[in-house]
Short mmCIF file of C-alpha atoms in Angstrom, two decimals:
data_model
loop_
_atom_site.label_atom_id
_atom_site.label_comp_id
_atom_site.label_asym_id
_atom_site.label_seq_id
_atom_site.Cartn_x
_atom_site.Cartn_y
_atom_site.Cartn_z
CA MET A 1064 180.36 99.81 33.05
CA GLU A 1065 177.39 100.91 30.74
CA GLU A 1066 173.84 99.48 30.60
CA GLY A 1067 173.81 96.75 28.04
CA GLN A 1068 177.46 95.88 28.04
CA LEU A 1069 178.41 92.10 27.79
CA LEU A 1070 179.32 90.63 31.00
CA TYR A 1071 179.51 86.92 30.42
CA THR A 1072 179.00 84.71 27.51
CA ILE A 1073 177.69 81.14 28.51
CA ASP A 1074 178.23 78.11 26.14
CA SER A 1075 174.82 77.92 23.94
CA SER A 1076 175.38 75.31 21.45
CA ASN A 1077 172.49 73.22 22.77
CA ALA A 1078 170.36 76.45 22.65
CA SER A 1079 171.68 77.48 19.16
CA SER A 1080 170.63 73.83 17.91
CA SER A 1081 167.18 74.21 19.29
CA LEU A 1082 166.78 77.58 17.45
CA THR A 1083 167.86 76.01 14.24
CA GLN A 1084 165.44 73.13 14.69
CA SER A 1085 162.55 75.72 15.36
CA GLN A 1086 163.52 77.96 12.35
CA ASN A 1087 163.37 74.75 10.14
CA SER A 1088 160.01 73.95 11.75
CA TYR A 1089 158.76 77.36 11.23
CA SER A 1090 159.82 77.38 7.61
CA GLN A 1091 158.30 74.28 6.91
CA ALA A 1092 155.09 75.44 8.58
CA GLN A 1093 154.99 78.49 6.41
CA THR A 1094 155.37 76.41 3.43
CA SER A 1095 152.70 74.09 4.27
CA TYR A 1096 150.38 77.17 4.94
CA GLN A 1097 151.05 78.89 1.50
CA GLN A 1098 150.37 75.17 -0.15
CA ALA A 1099 147.01 75.16 1.48
CA VAL A 1100 146.08 78.66 0.47
CA ASP A 1101 147.55 77.95 -3.04
CA ALA A 1102 145.46 74.93 -3.40
CA LYS A 1103 142.03 76.87 -2.31
CA TYR A 1104 143.26 79.68 -4.71
CA PRO A 1105 145.02 78.10 -7.69
CA GLU A 1106 147.02 80.51 -10.00
CA ALA A 1107 148.53 80.87 -13.43
CA ASP A 1108 152.02 79.76 -13.33
CA LEU A 1109 153.19 81.27 -16.95
CA THR A 1110 151.86 84.10 -19.00
CA GLY A 1111 150.21 83.17 -22.19
CA THR A 1112 146.79 82.28 -23.62
CA VAL A 1113 144.06 79.99 -22.36
CA SER A 1114 144.08 77.10 -24.98
CA GLU A 1115 141.75 74.81 -23.25
CA VAL A 1116 139.33 74.65 -20.40
CA TYR A 1117 138.18 71.48 -18.76
CA VAL A 1118 135.86 72.69 -16.05
CA ASN A 1119 132.94 74.98 -15.44
CA GLU A 1120 131.58 77.07 -12.88
CA GLY A 1121 130.10 74.94 -10.03
CA ASP A 1122 131.81 71.94 -10.96
CA SER A 1123 133.09 69.50 -8.01
CA VAL A 1124 136.68 68.71 -8.43
CA SER A 1125 138.99 66.38 -6.42
CA ALA A 1126 143.03 66.77 -6.13
CA GLY A 1127 144.64 66.23 -9.52
CA THR A 1128 141.56 67.39 -11.86
CA GLU A 1129 142.85 69.64 -14.67
CA LEU A 1130 141.31 73.16 -14.84
CA LEU A 1131 142.73 75.05 -17.70
CA LYS A 1132 145.58 74.64 -20.09
CA ILE A 1133 147.92 77.76 -20.79
CA VAL A 1134 150.06 78.34 -23.81
CA ALA A 1135 152.82 80.61 -23.49
CA ASP A 1136 153.54 80.96 -27.34
CA GLU A 1137 151.15 79.68 -30.11
CA ASN A 1138 154.09 79.30 -32.55
CA MET A 1139 156.09 76.36 -33.47
CA TYR A 1140 159.90 76.60 -34.34
CA ILE A 1141 161.58 74.29 -36.64
CA ASP A 1142 165.34 74.05 -37.56
CA PHE A 1143 165.81 72.91 -41.08
CA SER A 1144 168.87 71.64 -42.41
CA PHE A 1145 169.96 72.32 -46.34
CA THR A 1146 172.41 70.53 -48.37
CA TYR A 1147 174.45 72.31 -51.18
CA ALA A 1148 173.37 75.58 -49.92
CA ASP A 1149 175.12 78.54 -48.45
CA SER A 1150 173.48 80.93 -45.78
CA ASP A 1151 173.43 83.84 -48.34
CA ASP A 1152 170.84 81.78 -50.33
CA PHE A 1153 168.27 82.51 -47.25
CA TYR A 1154 167.31 85.62 -45.49
CA ILE A 1155 165.17 86.53 -42.48
CA GLY A 1156 161.67 87.14 -43.49
CA GLN A 1157 161.48 84.61 -46.19
CA SER A 1158 158.60 82.63 -46.70
CA ALA A 1159 158.89 78.81 -46.26
CA THR A 1160 156.45 76.04 -47.12
CA VAL A 1161 156.20 73.58 -44.35
CA PHE A 1162 155.09 69.75 -44.53
CA ILE A 1163 154.19 68.23 -41.11
CA ASP A 1164 154.90 64.48 -41.23
CA GLY A 1165 151.12 62.77 -40.74
CA PHE A 1166 149.13 65.83 -41.81
CA ALA A 1167 147.66 66.48 -45.06
CA GLY A 1168 148.65 69.55 -47.09
CA SER A 1169 151.37 72.23 -45.99
CA LEU A 1170 151.76 75.42 -43.78
CA THR A 1171 153.31 78.73 -44.46
CA GLY A 1172 156.02 79.94 -42.12
CA THR A 1173 158.66 82.35 -41.95
CA VAL A 1174 162.45 82.46 -41.74
CA THR A 1175 163.64 83.85 -38.43
CA ALA A 1176 167.27 82.94 -38.27
CA VAL A 1177 170.00 81.60 -40.80
CA SER A 1178 173.31 79.90 -39.46
CA SER A 1179 176.47 82.23 -40.29
CA SER A 1180 178.66 79.12 -41.31
CA SER A 1181 177.99 75.92 -43.03
CA ALA A 1182 178.50 72.34 -41.60
CA ALA A 1183 178.86 69.01 -43.07
CA VAL A 1184 176.91 65.89 -42.74
CA SER A 1185 178.43 62.46 -42.20
CA THR A 1186 178.54 62.17 -45.95
CA GLY A 1187 180.78 65.31 -46.19
CA VAL A 1188 178.13 67.23 -48.10
CA PRO A 1189 177.84 70.86 -46.53
CA LEU A 1190 174.58 72.11 -45.04
CA THR A 1191 172.98 75.26 -43.83
CA THR A 1192 170.41 75.67 -40.83
CA VAL A 1193 167.54 77.72 -41.27
CA ARG A 1194 165.10 78.19 -38.41
CA VAL A 1195 161.29 79.02 -39.44
CA ARG A 1196 158.40 79.94 -37.38
CA LEU A 1197 154.68 79.15 -38.21
CA THR A 1198 151.64 79.08 -36.24
CA ASN A 1199 150.61 75.53 -34.58
CA PRO A 1200 147.35 74.86 -35.94
CA GLY A 1201 146.44 73.37 -32.24
CA LEU A 1202 147.21 69.81 -32.70
CA VAL A 1203 150.85 69.79 -33.40
CA THR A 1204 153.02 68.57 -30.46
CA THR A 1205 156.95 67.88 -30.14
CA ASP A 1206 156.18 64.16 -31.09
CA TYR A 1207 156.01 65.35 -34.90
CA THR A 1208 158.51 65.88 -37.56
CA ALA A 1209 158.47 68.15 -40.56
CA SER A 1210 160.26 69.20 -43.81
CA ALA A 1211 160.46 72.40 -45.63
CA VAL A 1212 160.93 74.15 -49.21
CA ILE A 1213 162.37 77.50 -49.06
CA GLY A 1214 163.10 79.15 -52.53
CA SER A 1215 164.56 76.47 -54.61
CA TYR A 1216 165.90 74.37 -51.65
CA SER A 1217 164.38 71.35 -49.87
CA SER A 1218 165.29 70.77 -46.38
CA TYR A 1219 167.45 67.36 -45.74
CA GLY A 1220 165.78 64.82 -43.66
CA GLN A 1221 162.93 65.34 -41.09
CA ALA A 1222 163.20 68.19 -38.37
CA SER A 1223 162.02 68.00 -34.87
CA ILE A 1224 159.39 70.62 -33.93
CA LYS A 1225 159.55 72.79 -31.04
CA VAL A 1226 156.47 74.14 -29.64
CA GLY A 1227 155.89 77.12 -27.21
CA ALA A 1228 155.60 76.66 -23.38
CA SER A 1229 152.61 75.34 -21.89
CA SER A 1230 150.95 74.43 -18.43
CA VAL A 1231 148.09 72.50 -17.37
CA ILE A 1232 146.68 73.73 -14.15
CA THR A 1233 145.14 71.21 -11.85
CA ALA A 1234 143.24 71.40 -8.64
CA GLU A 1235 145.39 70.63 -5.55
CA ALA A 1236 142.40 70.02 -3.30
CA SER A 1237 138.98 68.64 -3.30
CA GLY A 1238 135.69 71.10 -3.43
CA LYS A 1239 133.67 73.04 -5.67
CA VAL A 1240 134.61 75.45 -8.28
CA SER A 1241 133.81 78.94 -8.00
CA GLY A 1242 134.80 82.36 -9.56
CA PHE A 1243 135.90 80.37 -12.95
CA ASP A 1244 135.18 82.57 -15.97
CA TRP A 1245 138.12 81.83 -18.38
CA LEU A 1246 137.25 81.18 -22.02
CA VAL A 1247 139.57 79.47 -24.70
CA GLY A 1248 141.73 82.55 -26.34
CA ASP A 1249 141.67 84.83 -22.95
CA THR A 1250 144.91 86.20 -22.32
CA ILE A 1251 146.27 85.46 -18.82
CA SER A 1252 149.17 86.54 -16.71
CA SER A 1253 151.46 84.47 -14.24
CA GLY A 1254 149.97 85.05 -10.85
CA ASP A 1255 146.23 85.42 -12.01
CA ARG A 1256 143.91 83.57 -9.92
CA ILE A 1257 142.32 80.62 -11.86
CA CYS A 1258 139.21 80.14 -9.57
CA THR A 1259 138.42 79.37 -5.82
CA ILE A 1260 138.17 75.84 -4.57
CA THR A 1261 135.42 76.13 -1.71
CA GLY A 1262 134.45 73.14 0.73
CA ASP A 1263 135.14 72.06 4.54
CA SER A 1264 138.24 70.08 3.13
CA VAL A 1265 140.34 73.00 1.73
CA ASP A 1266 139.30 75.39 4.93
CA ASN A 1267 139.96 72.86 7.43
CA ALA A 1268 143.64 72.42 5.73
CA ILE A 1269 144.12 75.91 5.77
CA GLU A 1270 143.12 76.58 9.58
CA SER A 1271 145.11 73.52 10.60
CA ALA A 1272 148.24 75.12 8.68
CA ARG A 1273 147.73 78.29 10.09
CA ILE A 1274 147.37 76.74 13.68
CA SER A 1275 150.83 75.30 12.87
CA VAL A 1276 152.44 78.25 11.84
CA SER A 1277 151.25 80.06 14.86
CA ASN A 1278 152.83 77.30 17.35
CA ALA A 1279 156.14 77.09 15.36
CA ALA A 1280 156.33 81.06 15.58
CA THR A 1281 155.76 80.70 19.25
CA SER A 1282 158.51 77.94 19.54
CA LEU A 1283 160.89 80.18 17.56
CA GLU A 1284 160.06 83.19 19.84
CA SER A 1285 160.91 81.19 22.79
CA ALA A 1286 163.99 79.66 21.39
CA GLN A 1287 165.32 83.21 20.34
CA GLU A 1288 164.55 84.55 23.67
CA ASN A 1289 166.41 81.36 25.12
CA LEU A 1290 169.39 81.99 23.16
CA GLU A 1291 169.64 85.50 24.15
CA ASP A 1292 169.89 84.40 27.99
CA TYR A 1293 173.18 82.87 27.21
CA SER A 1294 174.67 86.37 26.72
CA ILE A 1295 174.71 88.22 30.06
CA THR A 1296 174.60 92.07 29.64
CA ALA A 1297 174.64 94.64 32.42
CA PRO A 1298 171.26 95.70 33.35
CA ILE A 1299 172.16 99.04 34.49
CA SER A 1300 175.21 101.52 34.26
CA GLY A 1301 177.35 101.26 37.17
CA THR A 1302 180.22 99.56 39.17
CA VAL A 1303 180.87 96.09 39.67
CA VAL A 1304 181.38 95.44 43.36
CA THR A 1305 181.31 91.67 43.71
CA LYS A 1306 182.20 89.02 41.01
CA THR A 1307 181.20 85.47 41.79
CA ALA A 1308 181.74 83.79 38.54
CA LYS A 1309 184.71 83.37 36.26
CA ALA A 1310 185.46 81.73 32.88
CA GLY A 1311 185.21 78.18 32.89
CA ASP A 1312 182.48 78.16 35.88
CA ASN A 1313 179.69 75.90 35.36
CA ILE A 1314 176.40 78.00 36.12
CA GLU A 1315 173.00 76.62 37.43
CA GLY A 1316 170.22 78.80 36.25
CA GLY A 1317 167.83 80.21 38.52
CA SER A 1318 167.32 83.07 41.06
CA ASP A 1319 170.41 82.06 43.29
CA SER A 1320 172.79 81.84 40.39
CA THR A 1321 174.40 85.45 41.07
CA LEU A 1322 177.29 86.17 38.77
CA CYS A 1323 178.03 89.69 39.97
CA VAL A 1324 176.91 92.75 41.79
CA ILE A 1325 176.54 95.93 40.26
CA TYR A 1326 176.09 99.17 41.90
CA ASP A 1327 174.60 102.45 40.14
CA LEU A 1328 176.59 105.00 42.64
CA SER A 1329 175.26 107.99 40.89
CA TYR A 1330 172.85 108.19 43.60
CA LEU A 1331 171.90 106.12 46.74
CA GLU A 1332 168.36 105.08 48.04
CA MET A 1333 167.11 104.26 51.76
CA THR A 1334 164.21 103.13 53.22
CA MET A 1335 162.76 104.61 56.48
CA SER A 1336 159.90 103.13 58.45
CA ILE A 1337 157.35 105.58 59.37
CA ASP A 1338 154.84 105.16 62.15
CA GLU A 1339 151.05 104.68 61.32
CA LEU A 1340 150.44 107.92 63.22
CA ASP A 1341 152.65 109.91 61.19
CA ILE A 1342 152.45 108.37 57.57
CA SER A 1343 149.49 110.54 56.60
CA SER A 1344 151.84 113.47 56.67
CA VAL A 1345 154.32 111.77 54.48
CA GLU A 1346 154.18 112.78 50.87
CA VAL A 1347 156.42 112.10 47.58
CA GLY A 1348 158.53 115.03 47.14
CA GLN A 1349 159.38 116.14 50.69
CA GLU A 1350 162.84 116.90 51.79
CA VAL A 1351 164.71 114.45 54.10
CA GLN A 1352 167.70 115.64 56.09
CA ILE A 1353 169.93 112.55 56.46
CA THR A 1354 173.26 112.13 58.85
CA ALA A 1355 175.42 109.25 59.33
CA ASP A 1356 177.87 108.41 62.01
CA ALA A 1357 180.51 107.60 59.80
CA VAL A 1358 180.38 110.94 58.10
CA GLU A 1359 180.71 113.39 60.78
CA GLY A 1360 179.71 116.98 60.59
CA LYS A 1361 177.68 116.61 57.13
CA THR A 1362 173.98 116.65 56.49
CA TYR A 1363 172.78 115.26 53.24
CA THR A 1364 169.60 116.24 51.53
CA GLY A 1365 167.20 113.59 50.13
CA VAL A 1366 163.86 113.55 48.77
CA VAL A 1367 160.79 111.08 49.06
CA THR A 1368 160.17 109.29 46.09
CA GLU A 1369 157.89 106.41 47.28
CA VAL A 1370 155.43 106.16 49.92
CA SER A 1371 154.18 102.34 50.37
CA VAL A 1372 150.61 101.59 51.57
CA ALA A 1373 151.92 98.21 52.67
CA GLY A 1374 152.52 98.32 56.40
CA THR A 1375 154.31 95.89 58.59
CA THR A 1376 152.78 95.49 62.15
CA SER A 1377 155.12 94.53 65.21
CA GLY A 1378 154.35 94.76 68.83
CA GLY A 1379 151.19 96.43 68.00
CA ILE A 1380 152.72 99.05 65.98
CA THR A 1381 152.41 99.52 62.30
CA THR A 1382 155.07 101.06 60.16
CA TYR A 1383 154.95 102.12 56.53
CA PRO A 1384 158.32 101.74 54.52
CA VAL A 1385 158.86 105.16 52.78
CA THR A 1386 161.67 105.40 49.93
CA VAL A 1387 164.30 108.31 50.00
CA ARG A 1388 166.70 109.10 47.08
CA ILE A 1389 169.85 110.85 47.63
CA ASP A 1390 171.81 112.41 44.78
CA GLU A 1391 174.68 114.05 46.40
CA THR A 1392 176.17 111.23 48.08
CA ASP A 1393 179.82 112.27 48.59
CA GLY A 1394 181.19 110.19 51.60
CA LEU A 1395 178.17 107.87 51.77
CA LEU A 1396 178.50 104.26 50.85
CA PRO A 1397 175.93 101.53 50.28
CA GLY A 1398 175.04 99.67 53.61
CA MET A 1399 176.15 102.68 56.09
CA ASN A 1400 173.47 103.30 58.63
CA VAL A 1401 172.12 106.83 58.84
CA ASP A 1402 169.51 108.69 60.80
CA ALA A 1403 167.06 110.94 58.81
CA GLU A 1404 164.25 113.31 59.36
CA ILE A 1405 161.56 114.12 56.85
CA VAL A 1406 160.50 117.78 56.44
CA ILE A 1407 156.82 117.93 56.73
CA SER A 1408 156.82 121.80 56.52
CA SER A 1409 159.10 125.03 56.90
CA THR A 1410 159.06 128.63 56.97
CA GLU A 1411 161.48 131.31 56.60
CA ASP A 1412 161.74 134.57 58.51
CA ALA A 1413 159.57 133.39 61.17
CA LEU A 1414 159.01 134.79 64.61
CA ALA A 1415 159.75 131.92 66.98
CA ILE A 1416 159.97 131.07 70.50
CA PRO A 1417 160.92 127.78 72.53
CA ALA A 1418 158.25 125.30 71.86
CA SER A 1419 158.02 124.71 75.66
CA ALA A 1420 156.96 128.40 76.11
CA VAL A 1421 153.62 127.69 74.66
CA ASN A 1422 151.07 126.78 77.29
CA ARG A 1423 147.82 124.85 77.14
CA GLY A 1424 145.15 126.97 75.09
CA ASP A 1425 147.92 128.71 73.26
CA THR A 1426 149.06 131.13 75.89
CA VAL A 1427 152.57 132.62 76.45
CA LEU A 1428 153.84 134.15 79.74
CA ILE A 1429 155.61 137.63 79.09
CA THR A 1430 157.04 140.27 81.10
CA ALA A 1431 154.75 143.27 81.93
CA ASP A 1432 156.71 145.53 80.18
CA SER A 1433 156.86 143.74 76.85
CA PRO A 1434 155.24 145.68 73.89
CA SER A 1435 152.80 142.75 73.69
CA ALA A 1436 151.62 143.13 77.26
CA ALA A 1437 149.07 145.58 75.93
CA ASN A 1438 146.97 142.58 74.86
CA ALA A 1439 147.25 140.78 78.24
CA LEU A 1440 144.60 138.15 78.99
CA ASP A 1441 142.45 138.35 82.13
CA GLN A 1442 144.34 135.53 83.67
CA GLU A 1443 146.24 135.28 86.97
CA ALA A 1444 149.98 135.48 86.27
CA PRO A 1445 152.96 135.62 88.42
CA GLU A 1446 153.91 139.28 89.53
CA GLY A 1447 155.61 141.24 86.94
CA TYR A 1448 154.22 138.82 84.11
CA VAL A 1449 151.11 138.65 81.91
CA TYR A 1450 149.51 135.94 79.63
CA VAL A 1451 148.84 136.66 76.07
CA ALA A 1452 147.17 134.76 73.43
CA VAL A 1453 148.95 133.32 70.40
CA GLU A 1454 148.50 131.90 67.16
CA THR A 1455 151.33 129.01 66.34
CA GLY A 1456 152.64 127.55 63.04
CA VAL A 1457 155.14 125.15 62.32
CA SER A 1458 157.62 123.79 64.81
CA ASP A 1459 160.51 121.43 65.48
CA ASP A 1460 161.87 119.85 68.46
CA SER A 1461 162.93 123.05 69.83
CA TYR A 1462 161.00 125.92 68.35
CA ILE A 1463 157.50 126.92 67.46
CA GLU A 1464 156.41 129.67 64.96
CA ILE A 1465 154.29 132.44 66.30
CA LEU A 1466 151.93 133.74 63.49
CA SER A 1467 150.31 136.40 66.01
CA GLY A 1468 150.18 137.42 69.52
CA LEU A 1469 153.70 138.32 70.08
CA GLN A 1470 156.26 140.67 68.33
CA GLU A 1471 159.86 141.25 68.62
CA GLY A 1472 161.00 142.70 71.52
CA ASP A 1473 158.61 140.71 73.89
CA THR A 1474 160.44 138.80 76.72
CA VAL A 1475 158.99 135.43 77.00
CA ALA A 1476 159.25 133.48 80.36
CA TYR A 1477 158.66 129.63 80.58
CA LEU A 1478 159.32 126.64 82.97
CA GLN A 1479 162.05 124.17 82.07
CA THR A 1480 162.05 120.99 83.69
CA THR A 1481 165.43 119.84 84.64
CA SER A 1482 166.59 115.91 84.11
CA SER A 1483 167.83 116.01 88.09
CA SER A 1484 166.80 113.47 90.30
CA SER A 1485 164.88 116.07 92.30
CA SER A 1486 163.02 117.08 89.16
CA ASP A 1487 163.40 120.68 90.05
CA SER A 1488 162.11 123.13 87.67
CA GLY A 1489 163.25 126.67 86.73
CA MET A 1490 162.04 129.89 85.20
CA MET A 1491 163.72 130.60 81.80
CA MET A 1492 163.72 134.23 80.13
CA GLY A 1493 164.01 134.78 76.64
CA GLY A 1494 163.79 137.71 74.18
CA MET A 1495 161.90 137.55 71.13
CA ALA A 1496 164.07 136.23 68.07
CA GLY A 1497 163.33 137.40 64.60
CA GLY A 1498 163.94 134.11 63.01
CA MET A 1499 163.46 130.38 63.49
CA PRO A 1500 166.25 128.04 63.12
CA SER A 1501 166.17 126.38 59.42
CA GLY A 1502 164.78 123.03 58.98
CA GLY A 1503 161.10 123.00 60.06
CA MET A 1504 159.11 120.21 61.76
CA PRO A 1505 160.55 116.69 61.17
CA SER A 1506 157.77 114.14 60.21
CA GLY A 1507 155.55 113.48 63.66
CA GLY A 1508 156.72 116.46 64.98
CA GLY A 1509 158.81 114.80 67.43
CA GLY A 1510 162.16 114.64 65.98
CA MET A 1511 161.07 111.34 64.17
CA ALA A 1512 164.03 109.58 62.71
CA GLY A 1513 164.02 107.21 59.86
CA GLY A 1514 166.62 105.16 61.38
CA PRO A 1515 169.10 104.17 61.94
CA GLY A 1516 168.14 103.58 58.45
CA GLY A 1517 169.99 101.88 55.74
CA PHE A 1518 170.80 102.00 51.87
#
């Protein structure tokens, strides 16, 4: 199983409903915020020409007050009908004399389109439709009608007038007008700022809307995260060793609701309890030798990955947990008990003698015919033996490194205490070896084990 792989899907209908509500609330809050901002900074809603200005810089306005009018096209367009005329009798660009009902005099326009076919009025008389464009004198609206003379033809009846699109921009909030510098005749584009409405009312509305957006965003994020909790994925890559939930089960949320247990068996970890007298010698990166009764004849190598400073005291003795990682785990399984020794220091090709051969004051008893007897101390010794001073190095349970004072070929003598009830002791003889058994000194120097330890 890979990290992120889907393990369980929990019924999320209620969470999905909550997410939809949160999304709607967030959308509404954003809309309200944008409306509050638009109220402070009114903008043009079409491209055209400023035809009328209703306020001045510094005026106080309220919601609904007209600010200015924009006309997208200053032209008028009128479709005239002509009876007893064919479309060939008219052409684009032809001059037209227009009479607007209610206005004295006439206006001059230009033919912009001619119908390609003739139609007939209710009397059965054929007619042709001609579109004329002319400049609006500024007062004509769609409420007026007009007639026209084009060439030798007079239009049939009164035609309705179409004027260009226009928009009146109004204030959406109360406050004072600032930054208003528009004049009649100015060209304006859609999205151009008309002015700024200043005042506590509009500013408070924006701040309130901003807070609503922030709260709605927080609720939406929470709802999204909550919905994600209904899809349970593998937190690590590994092997499912225990499965406690199956399809159809009712699950109660909480730390006790274990669905399954996944082990990453690519490596194992164990925790050793190290005595307070030895913890100062333990460091991250040190090698650890590990054995398990369940796996005979095999020693595993681990490494210290964490040394905790949070000790535990029991019976007047404080110990500290040390985490060890084991990458080569063939044969080891989670839960096995192990013994472990932390290698504090080690050396290779060392001159070594049994640890019990070193006497107090770092002296060693050797035979009088040993090469190093030439450096004998002026110290009483058994007949045929002399004492020499030595400098020691690393040690383990059995051997100690000799840095100086002895050499290969020396014969070392020492007393070995037996475990018999009479506590007899006997002299042991040993020739100098040229190497020290591998492994080095365990933590604490006394064969300190981290166990039985556990994974």
